[in-house]
mmCIF file of C-alpha atoms in Angstrom:
data_model
loop_
_atom_site.group_PDB
_atom_site.id
_atom_site.type_symbol
_atom_site.label_atom_id
_atom_site.label_comp_id
_atom_site.label_asym_id
_atom_site.label_seq_id
_atom_site.Cartn_x
_atom_site.Cartn_y
_atom_site.Cartn_z
ATOM 1 C CA UNK A 1 0.000 0.000 0.000
ATOM 2 C CA UNK A 2 1.247 3.496 -0.730
ATOM 3 C CA UNK A 3 0.152 7.101 -1.019
ATOM 4 C CA UNK A 4 0.182 8.085 -4.667
ATOM 5 C CA UNK A 5 2.453 10.948 -5.701
ATOM 6 C CA UNK A 6 0.723 14.209 -6.525
ATOM 7 C CA UNK A 7 0.984 14.921 -10.230
ATOM 8 C CA UNK A 8 0.997 18.513 -11.503
ATOM 9 C CA UNK A 9 -2.180 20.132 -12.774
ATOM 10 C CA UNK A 10 -2.170 20.336 -16.558
ATOM 11 C CA UNK A 11 -4.169 22.510 -18.913
ATOM 12 C CA UNK A 12 -6.099 20.427 -21.419
ATOM 13 C CA UNK A 13 -5.115 20.835 -25.100
ATOM 14 C CA UNK A 14 -6.980 23.323 -27.353
ATOM 15 C CA UNK A 15 -7.386 20.612 -30.013
ATOM 16 C CA UNK A 16 -9.894 18.914 -27.693
ATOM 17 C CA UNK A 17 -11.117 21.733 -25.428
ATOM 18 C CA UNK A 18 -12.403 25.299 -25.907
ATOM 19 C CA UNK A 19 -11.715 27.704 -23.067
ATOM 20 C CA UNK A 20 -9.711 27.020 -19.934
ATOM 21 C CA UNK A 21 -9.933 23.435 -18.671
ATOM 22 C CA UNK A 22 -7.527 21.911 -16.137
ATOM 23 C CA UNK A 23 -6.896 18.261 -15.233
ATOM 24 C CA UNK A 24 -5.616 16.691 -12.006
ATOM 25 C CA UNK A 25 -5.029 12.918 -12.280
ATOM 26 C CA UNK A 26 -6.264 10.924 -9.272
ATOM 27 C CA UNK A 27 -5.845 7.282 -10.314
ATOM 28 C CA UNK A 28 -3.841 5.888 -13.219
ATOM 29 C CA UNK A 29 -3.055 2.244 -14.023
ATOM 30 C CA UNK A 30 0.097 0.791 -12.453
ATOM 31 C CA UNK A 31 -0.107 -2.749 -13.785
ATOM 32 C CA UNK A 32 -0.825 -4.101 -17.268
ATOM 33 C CA UNK A 33 -4.252 -5.473 -16.298
ATOM 34 C CA UNK A 34 -5.388 -2.276 -14.535
ATOM 35 C CA UNK A 35 -7.619 -0.027 -16.647
ATOM 36 C CA UNK A 36 -9.294 2.490 -14.315
ATOM 37 C CA UNK A 37 -8.536 6.192 -14.832
ATOM 38 C CA UNK A 38 -9.953 8.887 -12.528
ATOM 39 C CA UNK A 39 -9.283 12.628 -12.725
ATOM 40 C CA UNK A 40 -10.616 15.915 -11.420
ATOM 41 C CA UNK A 41 -11.415 18.252 -14.324
ATOM 42 C CA UNK A 42 -12.124 21.962 -13.814
ATOM 43 C CA UNK A 43 -13.845 24.104 -16.442
ATOM 44 C CA UNK A 44 -13.897 27.919 -16.501
ATOM 45 C CA UNK A 45 -17.336 29.437 -17.250
ATOM 46 C CA UNK A 46 -18.413 28.440 -20.771
ATOM 47 C CA UNK A 47 -15.362 26.187 -21.328
ATOM 48 C CA UNK A 48 -16.169 22.901 -23.059
ATOM 49 C CA UNK A 49 -14.890 19.717 -24.613
ATOM 50 C CA UNK A 50 -15.014 18.862 -28.296
ATOM 51 C CA UNK A 51 -17.335 16.056 -29.390
ATOM 52 C CA UNK A 52 -15.988 12.720 -28.188
ATOM 53 C CA UNK A 53 -16.918 9.182 -27.168
ATOM 54 C CA UNK A 54 -15.428 6.559 -24.866
ATOM 55 C CA UNK A 55 -14.886 2.923 -25.745
ATOM 56 C CA UNK A 56 -16.214 1.704 -22.370
ATOM 57 C CA UNK A 57 -18.445 4.649 -21.438
ATOM 58 C CA UNK A 58 -17.795 7.288 -18.799
ATOM 59 C CA UNK A 59 -19.042 8.365 -15.376
ATOM 60 C CA UNK A 60 -18.859 12.045 -14.443
ATOM 61 C CA UNK A 61 -19.610 13.255 -10.908
ATOM 62 C CA UNK A 62 -20.135 17.019 -10.715
ATOM 63 C CA UNK A 63 -18.499 18.236 -7.505
ATOM 64 C CA UNK A 64 -18.854 22.023 -7.930
ATOM 65 C CA UNK A 65 -20.920 24.338 -10.092
ATOM 66 C CA UNK A 66 -23.258 23.417 -12.920
ATOM 67 C CA UNK A 67 -22.295 21.265 -15.879
ATOM 68 C CA UNK A 68 -23.852 20.986 -19.319
ATOM 69 C CA UNK A 69 -23.738 17.672 -21.138
ATOM 70 C CA UNK A 70 -24.898 17.383 -24.743
ATOM 71 C CA UNK A 71 -25.570 14.586 -27.239
ATOM 72 C CA UNK A 72 -25.743 14.476 -31.045
ATOM 73 C CA UNK A 73 -29.550 14.610 -31.001
ATOM 74 C CA UNK A 74 -29.306 18.131 -29.525
ATOM 75 C CA UNK A 75 -30.341 17.193 -25.988
ATOM 76 C CA UNK A 76 -28.593 19.111 -23.196
ATOM 77 C CA UNK A 77 -28.684 17.951 -19.587
ATOM 78 C CA UNK A 78 -27.745 20.322 -16.754
ATOM 79 C CA UNK A 79 -26.075 18.506 -13.879
ATOM 80 C CA UNK A 80 -25.486 20.061 -10.459
ATOM 81 C CA UNK A 81 -22.954 19.406 -7.706
ATOM 82 C CA UNK A 82 -23.558 16.013 -6.121
ATOM 83 C CA UNK A 83 -25.087 14.452 -9.238
ATOM 84 C CA UNK A 84 -23.538 11.791 -11.486
ATOM 85 C CA UNK A 85 -24.095 11.344 -15.217
ATOM 86 C CA UNK A 86 -23.276 8.204 -17.193
ATOM 87 C CA UNK A 87 -22.455 8.154 -20.911
ATOM 88 C CA UNK A 88 -22.752 4.702 -22.527
ATOM 89 C CA UNK A 89 -19.924 3.197 -24.618
ATOM 90 C CA UNK A 90 -19.575 4.872 -28.013
ATOM 91 C CA UNK A 91 -22.104 7.675 -27.395
ATOM 92 C CA UNK A 92 -20.825 10.956 -28.844
ATOM 93 C CA UNK A 93 -21.185 13.766 -26.344
ATOM 94 C CA UNK A 94 -19.617 16.913 -24.924
ATOM 95 C CA UNK A 95 -19.381 18.446 -21.470
ATOM 96 C CA UNK A 96 -18.971 22.029 -20.355
ATOM 97 C CA UNK A 97 -19.400 24.541 -17.568
ATOM 98 C CA UNK A 98 -22.681 26.421 -17.714
ATOM 99 C CA UNK A 99 -22.416 30.107 -18.633
ATOM 100 C CA UNK A 100 -21.288 32.318 -15.767
ATOM 101 C CA UNK A 101 -20.009 29.622 -13.402
ATOM 102 C CA UNK A 102 -17.090 27.274 -12.959
ATOM 103 C CA UNK A 103 -17.734 23.534 -13.019
ATOM 104 C CA UNK A 104 -15.659 20.718 -11.587
ATOM 105 C CA UNK A 105 -16.250 17.014 -12.097
ATOM 106 C CA UNK A 106 -14.617 13.697 -11.366
ATOM 107 C CA UNK A 107 -14.128 11.823 -14.639
ATOM 108 C CA UNK A 108 -14.035 8.030 -14.434
ATOM 109 C CA UNK A 109 -13.243 5.816 -17.413
ATOM 110 C CA UNK A 110 -11.893 2.366 -18.116
ATOM 111 C CA UNK A 111 -9.054 2.267 -20.628
ATOM 112 C CA UNK A 112 -9.404 -0.018 -23.610
ATOM 113 C CA UNK A 113 -6.811 -2.558 -24.655
ATOM 114 C CA UNK A 114 -5.063 0.287 -26.502
ATOM 115 C CA UNK A 115 -5.334 3.292 -24.124
ATOM 116 C CA UNK A 116 -4.700 5.719 -26.998
ATOM 117 C CA UNK A 117 -8.033 4.606 -28.547
ATOM 118 C CA UNK A 118 -10.101 4.729 -25.345
ATOM 119 C CA UNK A 119 -11.433 8.211 -26.169
ATOM 120 C CA UNK A 120 -12.187 9.166 -29.768
ATOM 121 C CA UNK A 121 -12.154 12.938 -30.353
ATOM 122 C CA UNK A 122 -14.189 14.820 -32.950
ATOM 123 C CA UNK A 123 -14.786 18.410 -33.918
ATOM 124 C CA UNK A 124 -15.375 21.314 -31.531
ATOM 125 C CA UNK A 125 -18.971 22.014 -30.610
ATOM 126 C CA UNK A 126 -20.504 25.200 -31.967
ATOM 127 C CA UNK A 127 -21.893 28.035 -29.863
ATOM 128 C CA UNK A 128 -25.355 27.034 -31.127
ATOM 129 C CA UNK A 129 -24.854 23.460 -29.889
ATOM 130 C CA UNK A 130 -23.602 24.736 -26.515
ATOM 131 C CA UNK A 131 -26.612 27.077 -26.232
ATOM 132 C CA UNK A 132 -29.122 24.397 -27.242
ATOM 133 C CA UNK A 133 -29.952 25.843 -30.660
ATOM 134 C CA UNK A 134 -29.113 22.705 -32.638
ATOM 135 C CA UNK A 135 -31.334 21.984 -35.621
ATOM 136 C CA UNK A 136 -31.844 18.459 -34.182
ATOM 137 C CA UNK A 137 -33.120 19.672 -30.836
ATOM 138 C CA UNK A 138 -36.816 19.905 -30.106
ATOM 139 C CA UNK A 139 -36.684 20.035 -26.327
ATOM 140 C CA UNK A 140 -33.028 20.674 -25.637
ATOM 141 C CA UNK A 141 -32.686 21.570 -21.985
ATOM 142 C CA UNK A 142 -33.304 19.066 -19.210
ATOM 143 C CA UNK A 143 -32.224 19.416 -15.624
ATOM 144 C CA UNK A 144 -31.489 16.538 -13.291
ATOM 145 C CA UNK A 145 -33.386 17.560 -10.161
ATOM 146 C CA UNK A 146 -33.859 15.986 -6.782
ATOM 147 C CA UNK A 147 -32.128 13.099 -5.109
ATOM 148 C CA UNK A 148 -30.693 10.213 -7.074
#
């Protein structure tokens, strides 16, 4: 048993993120058969990911602020501190801080056999997609309310 070393905070790359987004690794695989990755990710107001999907899905636990999570059909879900959202394997999505507030979440994924292919990145989301004005969206904004 050991206490893990603290790794430095890194700013996420502009090829995959718009705005200021920082990452603090919490758990990374040590052994070949370990696949769990956990990180704290902090988004400045309005900062967001590009479209992406995860080979084995993803859990995100919002710990501070309000997050926005969008799917290709134009649906946007607002998630508040203390709530967890799950994205199934292969579902294209994005996540962001809501306008005017910071958002922090714990990101939990399982690496695939080739960790470099665990997350597939796409194009940046548009301001219209972020604001829920996608041509695919009929009822775009949903809030997760109440206890889980």
